[in-house]
mmCIF file of C-alpha atoms in Angstrom:
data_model
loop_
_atom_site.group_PDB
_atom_site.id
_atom_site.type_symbol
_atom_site.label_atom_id
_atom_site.label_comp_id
_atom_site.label_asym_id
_atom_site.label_seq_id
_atom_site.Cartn_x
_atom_site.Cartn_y
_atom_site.Cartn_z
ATOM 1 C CA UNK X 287 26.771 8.083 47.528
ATOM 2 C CA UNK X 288 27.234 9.822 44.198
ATOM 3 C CA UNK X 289 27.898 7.121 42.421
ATOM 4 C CA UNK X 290 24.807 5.362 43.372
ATOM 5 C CA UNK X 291 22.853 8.562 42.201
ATOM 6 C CA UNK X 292 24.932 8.017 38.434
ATOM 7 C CA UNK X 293 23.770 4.108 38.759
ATOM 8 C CA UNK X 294 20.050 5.177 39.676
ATOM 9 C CA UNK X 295 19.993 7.868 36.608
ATOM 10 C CA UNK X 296 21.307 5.219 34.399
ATOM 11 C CA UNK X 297 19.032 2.694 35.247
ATOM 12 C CA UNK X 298 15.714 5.000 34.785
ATOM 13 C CA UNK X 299 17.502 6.200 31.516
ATOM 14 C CA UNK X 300 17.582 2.423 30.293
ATOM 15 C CA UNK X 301 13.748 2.073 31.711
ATOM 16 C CA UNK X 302 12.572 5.182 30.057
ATOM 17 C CA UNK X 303 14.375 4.295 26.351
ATOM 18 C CA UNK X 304 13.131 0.954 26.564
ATOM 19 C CA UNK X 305 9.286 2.038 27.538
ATOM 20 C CA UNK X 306 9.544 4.848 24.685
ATOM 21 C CA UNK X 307 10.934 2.345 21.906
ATOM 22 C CA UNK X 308 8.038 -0.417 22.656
ATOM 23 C CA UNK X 309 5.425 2.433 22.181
ATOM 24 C CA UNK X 310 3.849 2.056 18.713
ATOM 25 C CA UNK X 311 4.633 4.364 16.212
ATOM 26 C CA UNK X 312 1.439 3.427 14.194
ATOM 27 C CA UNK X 313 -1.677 2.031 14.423
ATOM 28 C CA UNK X 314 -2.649 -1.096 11.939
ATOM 29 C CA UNK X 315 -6.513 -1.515 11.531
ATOM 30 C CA UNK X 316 -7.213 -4.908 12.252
ATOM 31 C CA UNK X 317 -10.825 -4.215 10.786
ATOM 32 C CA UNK X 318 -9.940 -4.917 6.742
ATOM 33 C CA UNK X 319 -12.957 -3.356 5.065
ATOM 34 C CA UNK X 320 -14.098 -4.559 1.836
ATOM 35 C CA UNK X 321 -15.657 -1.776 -0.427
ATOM 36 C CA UNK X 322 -16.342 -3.645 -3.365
ATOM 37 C CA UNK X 323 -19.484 -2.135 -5.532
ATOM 38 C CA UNK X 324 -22.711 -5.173 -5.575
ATOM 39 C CA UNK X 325 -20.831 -7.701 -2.706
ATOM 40 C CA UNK X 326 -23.457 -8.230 -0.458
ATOM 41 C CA UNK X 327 -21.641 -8.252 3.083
ATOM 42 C CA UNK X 328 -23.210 -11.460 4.230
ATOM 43 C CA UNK X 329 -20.669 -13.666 4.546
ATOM 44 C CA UNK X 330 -18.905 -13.694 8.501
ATOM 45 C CA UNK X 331 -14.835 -14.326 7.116
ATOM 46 C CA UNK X 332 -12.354 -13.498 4.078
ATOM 47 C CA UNK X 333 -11.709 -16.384 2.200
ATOM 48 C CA UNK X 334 -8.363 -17.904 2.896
ATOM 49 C CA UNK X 335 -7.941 -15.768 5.999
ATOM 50 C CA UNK X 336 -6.662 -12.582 3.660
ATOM 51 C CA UNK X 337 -7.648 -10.191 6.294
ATOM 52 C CA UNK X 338 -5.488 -12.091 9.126
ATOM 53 C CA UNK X 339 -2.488 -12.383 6.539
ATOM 54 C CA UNK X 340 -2.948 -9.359 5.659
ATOM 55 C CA UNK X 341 -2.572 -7.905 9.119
ATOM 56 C CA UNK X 342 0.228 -10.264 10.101
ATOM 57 C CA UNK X 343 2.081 -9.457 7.265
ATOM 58 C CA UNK X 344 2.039 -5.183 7.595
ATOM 59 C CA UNK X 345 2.998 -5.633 11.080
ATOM 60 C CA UNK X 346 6.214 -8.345 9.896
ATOM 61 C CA UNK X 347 7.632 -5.484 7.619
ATOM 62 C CA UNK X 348 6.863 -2.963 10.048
ATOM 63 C CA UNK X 349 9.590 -4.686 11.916
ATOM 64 C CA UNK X 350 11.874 -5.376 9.091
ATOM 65 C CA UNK X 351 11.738 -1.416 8.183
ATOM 66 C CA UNK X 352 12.153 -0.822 11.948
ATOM 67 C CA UNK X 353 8.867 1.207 12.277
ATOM 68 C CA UNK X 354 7.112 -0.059 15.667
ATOM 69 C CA UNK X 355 3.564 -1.711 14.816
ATOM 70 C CA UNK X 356 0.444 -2.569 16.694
ATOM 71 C CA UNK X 357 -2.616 -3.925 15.087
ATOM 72 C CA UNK X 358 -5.439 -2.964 17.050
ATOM 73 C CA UNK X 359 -9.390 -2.567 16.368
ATOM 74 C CA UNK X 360 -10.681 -0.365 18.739
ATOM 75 C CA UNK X 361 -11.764 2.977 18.244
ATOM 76 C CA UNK X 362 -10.616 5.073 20.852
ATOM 77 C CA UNK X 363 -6.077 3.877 19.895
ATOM 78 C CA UNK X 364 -7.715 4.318 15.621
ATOM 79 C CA UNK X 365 -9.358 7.454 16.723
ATOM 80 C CA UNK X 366 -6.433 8.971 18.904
ATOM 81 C CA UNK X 367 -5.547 11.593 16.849
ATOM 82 C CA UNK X 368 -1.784 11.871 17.482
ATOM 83 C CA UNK X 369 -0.311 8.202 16.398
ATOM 84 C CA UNK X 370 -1.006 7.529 12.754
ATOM 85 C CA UNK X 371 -3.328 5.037 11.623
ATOM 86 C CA UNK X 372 -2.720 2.072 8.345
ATOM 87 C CA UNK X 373 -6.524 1.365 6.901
ATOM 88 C CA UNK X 374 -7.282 -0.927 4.325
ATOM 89 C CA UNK X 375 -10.252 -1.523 2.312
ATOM 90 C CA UNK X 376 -10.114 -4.460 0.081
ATOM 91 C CA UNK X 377 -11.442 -3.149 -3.828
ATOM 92 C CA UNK X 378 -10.946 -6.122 -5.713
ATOM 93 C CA UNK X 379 -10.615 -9.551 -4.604
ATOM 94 C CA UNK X 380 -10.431 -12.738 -7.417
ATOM 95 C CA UNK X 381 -9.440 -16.281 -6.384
ATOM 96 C CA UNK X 382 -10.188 -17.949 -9.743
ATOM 97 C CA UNK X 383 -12.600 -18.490 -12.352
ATOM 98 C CA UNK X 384 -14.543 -20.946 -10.102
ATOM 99 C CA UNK X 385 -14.108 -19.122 -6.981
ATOM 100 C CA UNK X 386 -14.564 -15.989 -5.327
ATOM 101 C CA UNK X 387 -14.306 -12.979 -8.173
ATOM 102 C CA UNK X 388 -15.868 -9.700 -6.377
ATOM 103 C CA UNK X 389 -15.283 -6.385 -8.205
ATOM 104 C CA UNK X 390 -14.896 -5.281 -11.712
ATOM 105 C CA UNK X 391 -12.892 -8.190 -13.273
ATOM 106 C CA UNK X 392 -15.295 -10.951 -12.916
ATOM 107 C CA UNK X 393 -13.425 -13.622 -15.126
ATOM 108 C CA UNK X 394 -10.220 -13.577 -13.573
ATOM 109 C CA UNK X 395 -8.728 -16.754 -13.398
ATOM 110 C CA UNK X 396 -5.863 -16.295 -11.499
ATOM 111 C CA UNK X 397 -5.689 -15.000 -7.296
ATOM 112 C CA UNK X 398 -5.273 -10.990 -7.537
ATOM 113 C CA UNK X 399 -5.928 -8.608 -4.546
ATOM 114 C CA UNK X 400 -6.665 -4.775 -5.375
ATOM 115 C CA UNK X 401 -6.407 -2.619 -2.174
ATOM 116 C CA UNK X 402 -6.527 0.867 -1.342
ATOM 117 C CA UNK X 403 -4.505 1.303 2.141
ATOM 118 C CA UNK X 404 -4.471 4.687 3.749
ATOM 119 C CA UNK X 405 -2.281 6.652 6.601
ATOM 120 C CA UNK X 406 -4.412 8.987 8.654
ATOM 121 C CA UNK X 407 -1.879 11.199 10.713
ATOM 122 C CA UNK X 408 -4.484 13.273 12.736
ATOM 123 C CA UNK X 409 -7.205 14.778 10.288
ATOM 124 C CA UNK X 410 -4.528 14.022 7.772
ATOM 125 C CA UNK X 411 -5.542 11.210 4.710
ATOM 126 C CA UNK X 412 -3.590 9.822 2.339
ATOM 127 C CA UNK X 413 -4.495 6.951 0.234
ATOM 128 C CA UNK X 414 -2.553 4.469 -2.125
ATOM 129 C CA UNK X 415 -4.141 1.843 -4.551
ATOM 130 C CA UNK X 416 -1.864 -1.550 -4.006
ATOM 131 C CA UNK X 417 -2.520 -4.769 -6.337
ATOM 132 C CA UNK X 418 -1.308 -8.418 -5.872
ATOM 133 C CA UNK X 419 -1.859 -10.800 -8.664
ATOM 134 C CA UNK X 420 0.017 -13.881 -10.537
ATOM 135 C CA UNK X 421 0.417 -13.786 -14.367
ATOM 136 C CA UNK X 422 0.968 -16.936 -14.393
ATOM 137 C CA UNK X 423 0.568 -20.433 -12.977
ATOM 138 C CA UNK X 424 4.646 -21.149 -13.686
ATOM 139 C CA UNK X 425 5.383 -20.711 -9.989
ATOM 140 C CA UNK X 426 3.363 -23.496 -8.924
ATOM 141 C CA UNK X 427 3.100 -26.205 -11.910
ATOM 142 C CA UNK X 428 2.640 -26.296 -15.214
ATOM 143 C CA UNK X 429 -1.372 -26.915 -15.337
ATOM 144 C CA UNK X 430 -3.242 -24.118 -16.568
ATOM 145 C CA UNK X 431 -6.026 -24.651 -14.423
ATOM 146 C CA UNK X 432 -5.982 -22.641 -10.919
ATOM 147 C CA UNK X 433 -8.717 -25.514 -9.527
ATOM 148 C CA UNK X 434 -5.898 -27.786 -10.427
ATOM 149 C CA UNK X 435 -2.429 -26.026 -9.241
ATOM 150 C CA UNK X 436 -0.573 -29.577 -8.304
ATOM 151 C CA UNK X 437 -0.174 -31.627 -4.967
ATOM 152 C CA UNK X 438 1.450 -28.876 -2.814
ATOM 153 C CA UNK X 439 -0.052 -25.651 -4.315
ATOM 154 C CA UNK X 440 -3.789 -24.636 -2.934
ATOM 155 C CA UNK X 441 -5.643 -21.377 -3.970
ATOM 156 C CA UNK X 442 -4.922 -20.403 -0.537
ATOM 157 C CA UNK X 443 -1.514 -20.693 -0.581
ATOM 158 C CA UNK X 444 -1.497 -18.732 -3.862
ATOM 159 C CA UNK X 445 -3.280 -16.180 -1.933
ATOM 160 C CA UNK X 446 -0.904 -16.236 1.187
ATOM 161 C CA UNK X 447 1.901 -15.022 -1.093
ATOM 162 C CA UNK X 448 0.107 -12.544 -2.944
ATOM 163 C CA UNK X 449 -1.020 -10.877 0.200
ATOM 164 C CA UNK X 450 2.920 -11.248 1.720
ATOM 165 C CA UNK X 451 4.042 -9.174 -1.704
ATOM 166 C CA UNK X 452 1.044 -6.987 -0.618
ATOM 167 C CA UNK X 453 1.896 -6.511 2.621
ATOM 168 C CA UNK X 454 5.615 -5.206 1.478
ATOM 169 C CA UNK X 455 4.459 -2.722 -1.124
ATOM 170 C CA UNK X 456 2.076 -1.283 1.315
ATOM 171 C CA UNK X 457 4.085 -0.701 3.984
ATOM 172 C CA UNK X 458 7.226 0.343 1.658
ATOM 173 C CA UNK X 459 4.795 3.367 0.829
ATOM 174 C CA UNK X 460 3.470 3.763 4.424
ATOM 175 C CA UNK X 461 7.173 4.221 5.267
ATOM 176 C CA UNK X 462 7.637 6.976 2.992
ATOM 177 C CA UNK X 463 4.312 8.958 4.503
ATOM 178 C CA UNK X 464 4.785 8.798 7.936
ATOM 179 C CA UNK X 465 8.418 10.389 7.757
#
């Protein structure tokens, strides 16, 4: 009989550990904002699906730096108040001289993504600007036009890996502020 009572403690042990290590240990905003100065807020998507890749991506390397992630978007898990909360607000977003250019630099030519991402622990803020942007076209061909970056290069793909780079920085910091 006893050593059915060890078995039965063991077992809720291994249920308990593995309940407490699939609970989130913060909260990614699924709602990307985009606080850029003039943009009228018309349009119903992100070009290139930034604010998807975005999300995807913070949640990827929350798994590669071990740190459990759920991307959510509804108030009461972003208004909790004890697990912390990733925001981001888009500042600057440029996808070429002939594309989309909101913010400040209005004749960038190349994809670059300003961000300012934020981890609210509580009543707790604390924000980090985070930029994404290619110098150059070398990575992709040797035009020097973005409209015309080669067979298997799109500005959206350009984007993609901006925003993966992105992703990385800002949850490299994130790391560092919810120890």
């Amino acid at each position: 009989m006893n050593r059915f009572k060890s078995v039965g403690f063991l077992f809720c042990m291994l249920v308990t550990t593995a309940v407490a290590a699939a609970e989130p240990k913060v909260y990614i905003n699924e709602n990307i904002g985009f606080n850029v100065e003039g943009f009228k807020y018309s349009q119903k998507a992100f070009p290139c699906d930034i604010d998807k890749n975005l999300v995807a991506g913070l949640v990827d390397q929350g798994q590669k730096l071990n740190i459990p992630v759920e991307a959510v978007r509804t108030a009461d898990k972003l208004r909790n108040g004890v697990i912390p909360v990733i925001a981001v607000d888009i500042d600057q977003l440029a996808l070429g001289k002939a594309g989309f250019n909101y913010g400040k630099q209005k004749d960038r030519s190349l994809p670059m993504i300003q961000v300012t991402a934020a981890v609210i622990k509580g009543k707790d803020l604390v924000t980090s600007k985070h930029t994404c942007a290619f110098a150059t076209l070398n990575d992709f061909t040797p035009s020097s036009s973005l409209l015309d970056m080669g067979t298997t290069t799109t500005v959206c793909k350009a984007v993609r890996k901006c925003v993966g780079d992105l992703s990385k920085d800002i949850m490299t910091w994130a790391s560092s502020e919810l120890k």
